[in-house]
Amino acid sequence: MPRLGDRLFGLIVCAGALAYAVSALHIKVGFMSDPVGSKTFPLIVAGIAGLCGLIMIVRPDDDPAWPKGSSILSLGICIATLIGYALALKPGGFLLPTAIASGILSWQILPDRRLALIIGTLLSSGLFLIFKYLLGLSLFAFPRWILL
Amino acid sequence: MELIDNLALGFAIALSPYTLMLAVIGCFLGTMIGALPGLGPANGVAILIPITFSLGLDATAALVLLTSVYYGAMYGGRISSILLNIPGDEPAMMTTLDGYPMAKSGRAGDALVISGFASFVGTFFATVALALVAPLLARIAYLFGPAEYFALYLLAFATLGGLASKNQAKAAFASMTGLGIAMIGLDNATGLPRFTGGNLHLFDGIDFLVAIVGLFALSEVFLFIESGGRNTAIGIKLGKITIPWRDIVATRWTLLRSSVVGFVAGVLPGAGASLGSFLTYMMEKSIAGKKGAFGSGVAKGVAAPEAGNNSAAGGALVPMLTLGVPGSGTTAVLLALLMTLNITPGPTLFADRPEVVWGLIASLMIANFVLLAMNVPMVRIFVRVLSVPPAVLLPGVTMVSFVGIYSLSGSYFDLVLMIAFGIMGYVFRKLSIPTVPVILGILLGNQMEDNLRRAMILSDGDWTFLFSTPIAVGLWIFAVAGFTAPFFLRRLIRTPKGIS
């Protein structure tokens, strides 16, 4: 079926708008209330968003070029790496997680493992020097338990 | 006289060695960011805001640094347009049409110098006009009450959404997404949580910097990874750089006309620099006629869009500073900066914080001269930037984005949220849903709701109060026109062929 992207997204938008509206109806009302209240504006927003979703279903645009096989895998690896990096940055210190994450990203763009290793190491140490000593941000090079 | 006093105050601030140094650093970074394909001014400023903030710069210094980056990126955007046929950012799109043919015929140096000079003229005109027009508009803005502000926000969403997308429903949805996200957190009026799901991290609302960096910078990284590295520098020889005086003199009227039109395009909420360069190029093309040979590599075809988009970049600062309503994606990001610094843009900014406004205007004047010096004799340095391989650049940009956000809050929650915004930005951009209205919604959502609620309190719940003054009615009419006009304009104006 052509133009599936917009139709599917329109459905998601409608469902999201409905959920948002239901959630808005459950907002607690304070003892000091004004004529508009806490619910009206979010309900208007949900209403218009739902309408837009319906229009996307009824009048969809042409499908974009969605990524295929290897690109999806690359994107998946990239997103997983970034989530891992976000979780590792605090307990793992700056240097090691940054080197690994930037190495993996670089490897996704240029499939050369040795080069990725070099780029990861250089970026990690270079950025650490700039952030820590030139800009004075409070970053830890290594996990704190090493320093203790 | 008042203007001269104000400018004197501004220059007293801007000419301090510290501020001057920040302007030079900002211009350098900005030109570099602008020159890199895909990393436009909005991305550049977005990535640098968290870092600037964690450096603890005061309001004027931070603003000077980042607006210099903004102006620098506007200058730099032309470099990859001319040398690679890939616009460094969207406003530099039209520069490819004549810039690249000039470079191919061995006049790359001339094209860079002419466009650099055109950028200077456009920016100079816009900065002078900003100093003249902004205080006048600020005076009018004093007449605004809650009903007018509500209508003004509506106008910003209608025009920004209308012009930024090919599909009005998608543009409106983008605005609603932003407004919906803005509602998350404690309700300003009652202090009770909304849409937080009991998560304490969300009680303060979603930090717009997290959303901006995710939607702009990270989504760009995802698109790049998907494309598998589309940009490779090709070996165009720059040759000797001389100043082509004859071309510059021949383009004088083009420069002047384009500066005026570009500035007006920039002032209109939502239009921004892209429209500025588009209009000026089309205008000059029709003035020159067939003999003008636009598209084959003529000086006017490079001068017009560059004067136009740089002038529009200055014009876009007018509604942002005087009304608190940004005229483009980058000024939306700058608005986020002001709000982070606890500065509320609007008419009172001119009365309460003259040092910020006039310091900024004076710095822009100085930055423009610094940029001319950097972009004509020193243009070779920035051309080298184009040879940085994407395998180094992209991980670098990503890590800078992460460290910026991490240094602000120190929380992994914000980083994960930023990745979520990055994925959202990627999906939106694939589906041609504009991301700028999302940012605008997050930035202005609470104020828009506050103004609606205040208007209803004043009128005791009478909704006709929203249309009770001529200014409000005028703004509503413009909003409706701004939202519907693109339906008709799209049929009239077709994008010229040959834009990559």
PDB file of C-alpha atoms in Angstrom, chain B residues 73-258:
ATOM      1  CA  ALA B  73      27.789  30.598  10.571  1.00  0.00           C
ATOM      2  CA  MET B  74      25.730  32.743   8.204  1.00  0.00           C
ATOM      3  CA  TYR B  75      28.973  33.902   6.573  1.00  0.00           C
ATOM      4  CA  GLY B  76      30.487  30.408   6.564  1.00  0.00           C
ATOM      5  CA  GLY B  77      27.496  28.701   4.961  1.00  0.00           C
ATOM      6  CA  ARG B  78      28.562  29.973   1.558  1.00  0.00           C
ATOM      7  CA  ILE B  79      31.962  28.263   1.567  1.00  0.00           C
ATOM      8  CA  SER B  80      30.757  24.707   0.992  1.00  0.00           C
ATOM      9  CA  SER B  81      27.978  25.996  -1.302  1.00  0.00           C
ATOM     10  CA  ILE B  82      30.603  27.446  -3.605  1.00  0.00           C
ATOM     11  CA  LEU B  83      33.302  24.786  -3.343  1.00  0.00           C
ATOM     12  CA  LEU B  84      31.264  21.576  -2.989  1.00  0.00           C
ATOM     13  CA  ASN B  85      27.820  22.490  -4.342  1.00  0.00           C
ATOM     14  CA  ILE B  86      26.488  21.449  -0.902  1.00  0.00           C
ATOM     15  CA  PRO B  87      24.971  24.294   1.129  1.00  0.00           C
ATOM     16  CA  GLY B  88      26.591  24.580   4.562  1.00  0.00           C
ATOM     17  CA  ASP B  89      23.109  25.450   5.807  1.00  0.00           C
ATOM     18  CA  GLU B  90      19.676  25.986   4.324  1.00  0.00           C
ATOM     19  CA  PRO B  91      19.938  29.772   3.741  1.00  0.00           C
ATOM     20  CA  ALA B  92      23.096  29.218   1.667  1.00  0.00           C
ATOM     21  CA  MET B  93      21.152  26.992  -0.721  1.00  0.00           C
ATOM     22  CA  MET B  94      20.663  29.667  -3.378  1.00  0.00           C
ATOM     23  CA  THR B  95      24.383  30.487  -3.362  1.00  0.00           C
ATOM     24  CA  THR B  96      25.112  27.100  -4.946  1.00  0.00           C
ATOM     25  CA  LEU B  97      23.279  28.135  -8.135  1.00  0.00           C
ATOM     26  CA  ASP B  98      25.938  30.574  -9.304  1.00  0.00           C
ATOM     27  CA  GLY B  99      28.704  29.962  -6.780  1.00  0.00           C
ATOM     28  CA  TYR B 100      29.480  26.407  -7.833  1.00  0.00           C
ATOM     29  CA  PRO B 101      29.547  27.178 -11.583  1.00  0.00           C
ATOM     30  CA  MET B 102      31.958  30.043 -10.796  1.00  0.00           C
ATOM     31  CA  ALA B 103      34.182  27.666  -8.835  1.00  0.00           C
ATOM     32  CA  LYS B 104      34.105  25.095 -11.640  1.00  0.00           C
ATOM     33  CA  SER B 105      35.227  27.701 -14.114  1.00  0.00           C
ATOM     34  CA  GLY B 106      38.262  28.480 -11.955  1.00  0.00           C
ATOM     35  CA  ARG B 107      36.858  31.541 -10.155  1.00  0.00           C
ATOM     36  CA  ALA B 108      36.368  29.949  -6.709  1.00  0.00           C
ATOM     37  CA  GLY B 109      38.465  32.657  -5.049  1.00  0.00           C
ATOM     38  CA  ASP B 110      36.449  35.447  -6.704  1.00  0.00           C
ATOM     39  CA  ALA B 111      33.154  33.813  -5.711  1.00  0.00           C
ATOM     40  CA  LEU B 112      34.298  33.537  -2.092  1.00  0.00           C
ATOM     41  CA  VAL B 113      35.456  37.162  -1.957  1.00  0.00           C
ATOM     42  CA  ILE B 114      32.330  38.553  -3.650  1.00  0.00           C
ATOM     43  CA  SER B 115      30.028  36.516  -1.412  1.00  0.00           C
ATOM     44  CA  GLY B 116      32.071  37.477   1.657  1.00  0.00           C
ATOM     45  CA  PHE B 117      31.717  41.147   0.781  1.00  0.00           C
ATOM     46  CA  ALA B 118      27.998  40.668   0.056  1.00  0.00           C
ATOM     47  CA  SER B 119      27.578  39.030   3.470  1.00  0.00           C
ATOM     48  CA  PHE B 120      29.282  42.067   5.002  1.00  0.00           C
ATOM     49  CA  VAL B 121      26.999  44.549   3.252  1.00  0.00           C
ATOM     50  CA  GLY B 122      23.874  42.552   4.144  1.00  0.00           C
ATOM     51  CA  THR B 123      24.882  42.209   7.775  1.00  0.00           C
ATOM     52  CA  PHE B 124      25.942  45.866   8.050  1.00  0.00           C
ATOM     53  CA  PHE B 125      22.626  47.092   6.671  1.00  0.00           C
ATOM     54  CA  ALA B 126      20.667  44.726   8.909  1.00  0.00           C
ATOM     55  CA  THR B 127      22.531  45.713  12.057  1.00  0.00           C
ATOM     56  CA  VAL B 128      21.978  49.424  11.412  1.00  0.00           C
ATOM     57  CA  ALA B 129      18.314  48.755  10.632  1.00  0.00           C
ATOM     58  CA  LEU B 130      18.041  46.629  13.783  1.00  0.00           C
ATOM     59  CA  ALA B 131      19.325  49.535  15.872  1.00  0.00           C
ATOM     60  CA  LEU B 132      16.776  51.869  14.252  1.00  0.00           C
ATOM     61  CA  VAL B 133      13.700  49.628  14.010  1.00  0.00           C
ATOM     62  CA  ALA B 134      13.902  47.553  17.190  1.00  0.00           C
ATOM     63  CA  PRO B 135      13.356  50.417  19.685  1.00  0.00           C
ATOM     64  CA  LEU B 136      10.339  51.631  17.644  1.00  0.00           C
ATOM     65  CA  LEU B 137       8.797  48.169  17.615  1.00  0.00           C
ATOM     66  CA  ALA B 138       9.522  47.833  21.330  1.00  0.00           C
ATOM     67  CA  ARG B 139       7.445  50.985  21.926  1.00  0.00           C
ATOM     68  CA  ILE B 140       4.510  49.490  20.035  1.00  0.00           C
ATOM     69  CA  ALA B 141       4.914  46.272  21.985  1.00  0.00           C
ATOM     70  CA  TYR B 142       4.190  48.201  25.209  1.00  0.00           C
ATOM     71  CA  LEU B 143       0.578  48.366  24.026  1.00  0.00           C
ATOM     72  CA  PHE B 144       0.342  44.587  24.144  1.00  0.00           C
ATOM     73  CA  GLY B 145      -1.816  42.924  26.781  1.00  0.00           C
ATOM     74  CA  PRO B 146      -2.470  39.197  27.307  1.00  0.00           C
ATOM     75  CA  ALA B 147      -4.971  39.004  24.413  1.00  0.00           C
ATOM     76  CA  GLU B 148      -2.446  40.580  22.021  1.00  0.00           C
ATOM     77  CA  TYR B 149       0.398  38.354  23.199  1.00  0.00           C
ATOM     78  CA  PHE B 150      -1.768  35.265  22.770  1.00  0.00           C
ATOM     79  CA  ALA B 151      -2.575  36.350  19.201  1.00  0.00           C
ATOM     80  CA  LEU B 152       1.107  37.139  18.578  1.00  0.00           C
ATOM     81  CA  TYR B 153       2.200  33.645  19.628  1.00  0.00           C
ATOM     82  CA  LEU B 154      -0.494  32.250  17.394  1.00  0.00           C
ATOM     83  CA  LEU B 155       0.865  34.372  14.541  1.00  0.00           C
ATOM     84  CA  ALA B 156       4.386  33.031  15.146  1.00  0.00           C
ATOM     85  CA  PHE B 157       3.171  29.427  15.031  1.00  0.00           C
ATOM     86  CA  ALA B 158       0.960  30.048  11.997  1.00  0.00           C
ATOM     87  CA  THR B 159       3.631  31.736   9.890  1.00  0.00           C
ATOM     88  CA  LEU B 160       6.544  29.596  11.026  1.00  0.00           C
ATOM     89  CA  GLY B 161       4.521  26.456  10.461  1.00  0.00           C
ATOM     90  CA  GLY B 162       3.059  27.752   7.250  1.00  0.00           C
ATOM     91  CA  LEU B 163       6.327  28.656   5.600  1.00  0.00           C
ATOM     92  CA  ALA B 164       8.543  25.959   7.072  1.00  0.00           C
ATOM     93  CA  SER B 165       6.670  23.003   5.664  1.00  0.00           C
ATOM     94  CA  LYS B 166       5.034  21.821   2.480  1.00  0.00           C
ATOM     95  CA  ASN B 167       2.138  20.386   4.452  1.00  0.00           C
ATOM     96  CA  GLN B 168       0.134  22.616   6.810  1.00  0.00           C
ATOM     97  CA  ALA B 169      -1.220  19.686   8.835  1.00  0.00           C
ATOM     98  CA  LYS B 170       2.307  18.503   9.562  1.00  0.00           C
ATOM     99  CA  ALA B 171       3.444  22.019  10.476  1.00  0.00           C
ATOM    100  CA  ALA B 172       0.483  22.448  12.830  1.00  0.00           C
ATOM    101  CA  PHE B 173       1.174  19.040  14.339  1.00  0.00           C
ATOM    102  CA  ALA B 174       4.795  20.056  14.965  1.00  0.00           C
ATOM    103  CA  SER B 175       3.612  23.175  16.841  1.00  0.00           C
ATOM    104  CA  MET B 176       1.160  21.102  18.893  1.00  0.00           C
ATOM    105  CA  THR B 177       3.917  18.634  19.763  1.00  0.00           C
ATOM    106  CA  GLY B 178       6.010  21.473  21.136  1.00  0.00           C
ATOM    107  CA  LEU B 179       3.092  23.021  23.027  1.00  0.00           C
ATOM    108  CA  GLY B 180       2.134  19.599  24.395  1.00  0.00           C
ATOM    109  CA  ILE B 181       5.674  18.988  25.638  1.00  0.00           C
ATOM    110  CA  ALA B 182       5.735  22.452  27.229  1.00  0.00           C
ATOM    111  CA  MET B 183       2.759  21.475  29.409  1.00  0.00           C
ATOM    112  CA  ILE B 184       4.831  18.767  31.121  1.00  0.00           C
ATOM    113  CA  GLY B 185       5.844  19.766  34.650  1.00  0.00           C
ATOM    114  CA  LEU B 186       4.321  21.824  37.412  1.00  0.00           C
ATOM    115  CA  ASP B 187       1.446  24.072  36.374  1.00  0.00           C
ATOM    116  CA  ASN B 188       2.557  27.709  36.772  1.00  0.00           C
ATOM    117  CA  ALA B 189      -0.806  28.794  38.135  1.00  0.00           C
ATOM    118  CA  THR B 190      -1.705  25.989  40.519  1.00  0.00           C
ATOM    119  CA  GLY B 191       1.663  24.394  41.272  1.00  0.00           C
ATOM    120  CA  LEU B 192       0.222  20.948  40.584  1.00  0.00           C
ATOM    121  CA  PRO B 193       2.026  18.462  38.294  1.00  0.00           C
ATOM    122  CA  ARG B 194       0.802  17.768  34.763  1.00  0.00           C
ATOM    123  CA  PHE B 195       1.795  14.886  32.451  1.00  0.00           C
ATOM    124  CA  THR B 196       4.736  13.877  34.651  1.00  0.00           C
ATOM    125  CA  GLY B 197       3.590  10.304  35.324  1.00  0.00           C
ATOM    126  CA  GLY B 198       4.944  10.791  38.841  1.00  0.00           C
ATOM    127  CA  ASN B 199       8.532  11.058  37.540  1.00  0.00           C
ATOM    128  CA  LEU B 200      10.388  13.594  39.679  1.00  0.00           C
ATOM    129  CA  HIS B 201      12.805  14.395  36.842  1.00  0.00           C
ATOM    130  CA  LEU B 202       9.869  15.859  34.903  1.00  0.00           C
ATOM    131  CA  PHE B 203       8.492  18.142  37.642  1.00  0.00           C
ATOM    132  CA  ASP B 204      10.621  21.072  36.427  1.00  0.00           C
ATOM    133  CA  GLY B 205       9.449  20.443  32.870  1.00  0.00           C
ATOM    134  CA  ILE B 206      11.628  19.408  29.965  1.00  0.00           C
ATOM    135  CA  ASP B 207      14.718  21.556  29.541  1.00  0.00           C
ATOM    136  CA  PHE B 208      14.471  23.138  26.100  1.00  0.00           C
ATOM    137  CA  LEU B 209      18.213  22.849  25.600  1.00  0.00           C
ATOM    138  CA  VAL B 210      17.893  19.061  25.826  1.00  0.00           C
ATOM    139  CA  ALA B 211      15.143  19.180  23.210  1.00  0.00           C
ATOM    140  CA  ILE B 212      17.040  21.586  20.944  1.00  0.00           C
ATOM    141  CA  VAL B 213      20.315  19.653  20.925  1.00  0.00           C
ATOM    142  CA  GLY B 214      18.439  16.371  20.394  1.00  0.00           C
ATOM    143  CA  LEU B 215      16.121  17.616  17.662  1.00  0.00           C
ATOM    144  CA  PHE B 216      18.742  19.598  15.758  1.00  0.00           C
ATOM    145  CA  ALA B 217      22.189  18.131  16.332  1.00  0.00           C
ATOM    146  CA  LEU B 218      21.541  14.449  17.103  1.00  0.00           C
ATOM    147  CA  SER B 219      18.943  13.997  14.364  1.00  0.00           C
ATOM    148  CA  GLU B 220      21.547  15.376  11.942  1.00  0.00           C
ATOM    149  CA  VAL B 221      23.984  12.705  13.157  1.00  0.00           C
ATOM    150  CA  PHE B 222      21.368   9.970  12.628  1.00  0.00           C
ATOM    151  CA  LEU B 223      20.592  11.203   9.120  1.00  0.00           C
ATOM    152  CA  PHE B 224      24.277  11.251   8.340  1.00  0.00           C
ATOM    153  CA  ILE B 225      24.830   7.706   9.633  1.00  0.00           C
ATOM    154  CA  GLU B 226      21.860   6.539   7.548  1.00  0.00           C
ATOM    155  CA  SER B 227      23.262   8.130   4.401  1.00  0.00           C
ATOM    156  CA  GLY B 228      26.588   6.412   4.989  1.00  0.00           C
ATOM    157  CA  GLY B 229      28.644   9.597   4.574  1.00  0.00           C
ATOM    158  CA  ARG B 230      27.376  11.566   1.630  1.00  0.00           C
ATOM    159  CA  ASN B 231      29.828  14.459   1.682  1.00  0.00           C
ATOM    160  CA  THR B 232      33.283  14.054   0.329  1.00  0.00           C
ATOM    161  CA  ALA B 233      35.460  17.025  -0.373  1.00  0.00           C
ATOM    162  CA  ILE B 234      36.327  17.270  -4.025  1.00  0.00           C
ATOM    163  CA  GLY B 235      39.497  18.902  -5.131  1.00  0.00           C
ATOM    164  CA  ILE B 236      38.532  22.327  -6.401  1.00  0.00           C
ATOM    165  CA  LYS B 237      41.586  24.502  -6.551  1.00  0.00           C
ATOM    166  CA  LEU B 238      41.166  27.794  -4.764  1.00  0.00           C
ATOM    167  CA  GLY B 239      43.860  29.569  -6.718  1.00  0.00           C
ATOM    168  CA  LYS B 240      45.207  32.988  -5.790  1.00  0.00           C
ATOM    169  CA  ILE B 241      42.814  35.171  -3.856  1.00  0.00           C
ATOM    170  CA  THR B 242      42.518  38.701  -5.190  1.00  0.00           C
ATOM    171  CA  ILE B 243      39.748  41.238  -4.757  1.00  0.00           C
ATOM    172  CA  PRO B 244      37.637  41.414  -7.923  1.00  0.00           C
ATOM    173  CA  TRP B 245      36.919  45.152  -7.664  1.00  0.00           C
ATOM    174  CA  ARG B 246      35.153  45.322 -10.987  1.00  0.00           C
ATOM    175  CA  ASP B 247      32.605  42.674  -9.952  1.00  0.00           C
ATOM    176  CA  ILE B 248      32.073  44.281  -6.571  1.00  0.00           C
ATOM    177  CA  VAL B 249      31.374  47.694  -8.111  1.00  0.00           C
ATOM    178  CA  ALA B 250      29.066  46.100 -10.695  1.00  0.00           C
ATOM    179  CA  THR B 251      27.000  44.439  -7.971  1.00  0.00           C
ATOM    180  CA  ARG B 252      26.514  47.573  -5.823  1.00  0.00           C
ATOM    181  CA  TRP B 253      22.791  48.013  -6.550  1.00  0.00           C
ATOM    182  CA  THR B 254      22.176  44.292  -6.252  1.00  0.00           C
ATOM    183  CA  LEU B 255      23.750  44.394  -2.803  1.00  0.00           C
ATOM    184  CA  LEU B 256      21.636  47.330  -1.679  1.00  0.00           C
ATOM    185  CA  ARG B 257      18.335  45.933  -2.990  1.00  0.00           C
ATOM    186  CA  SER B 258      19.039  42.481  -1.597  1.00  0.00           C
TER     187      SER B 258
END
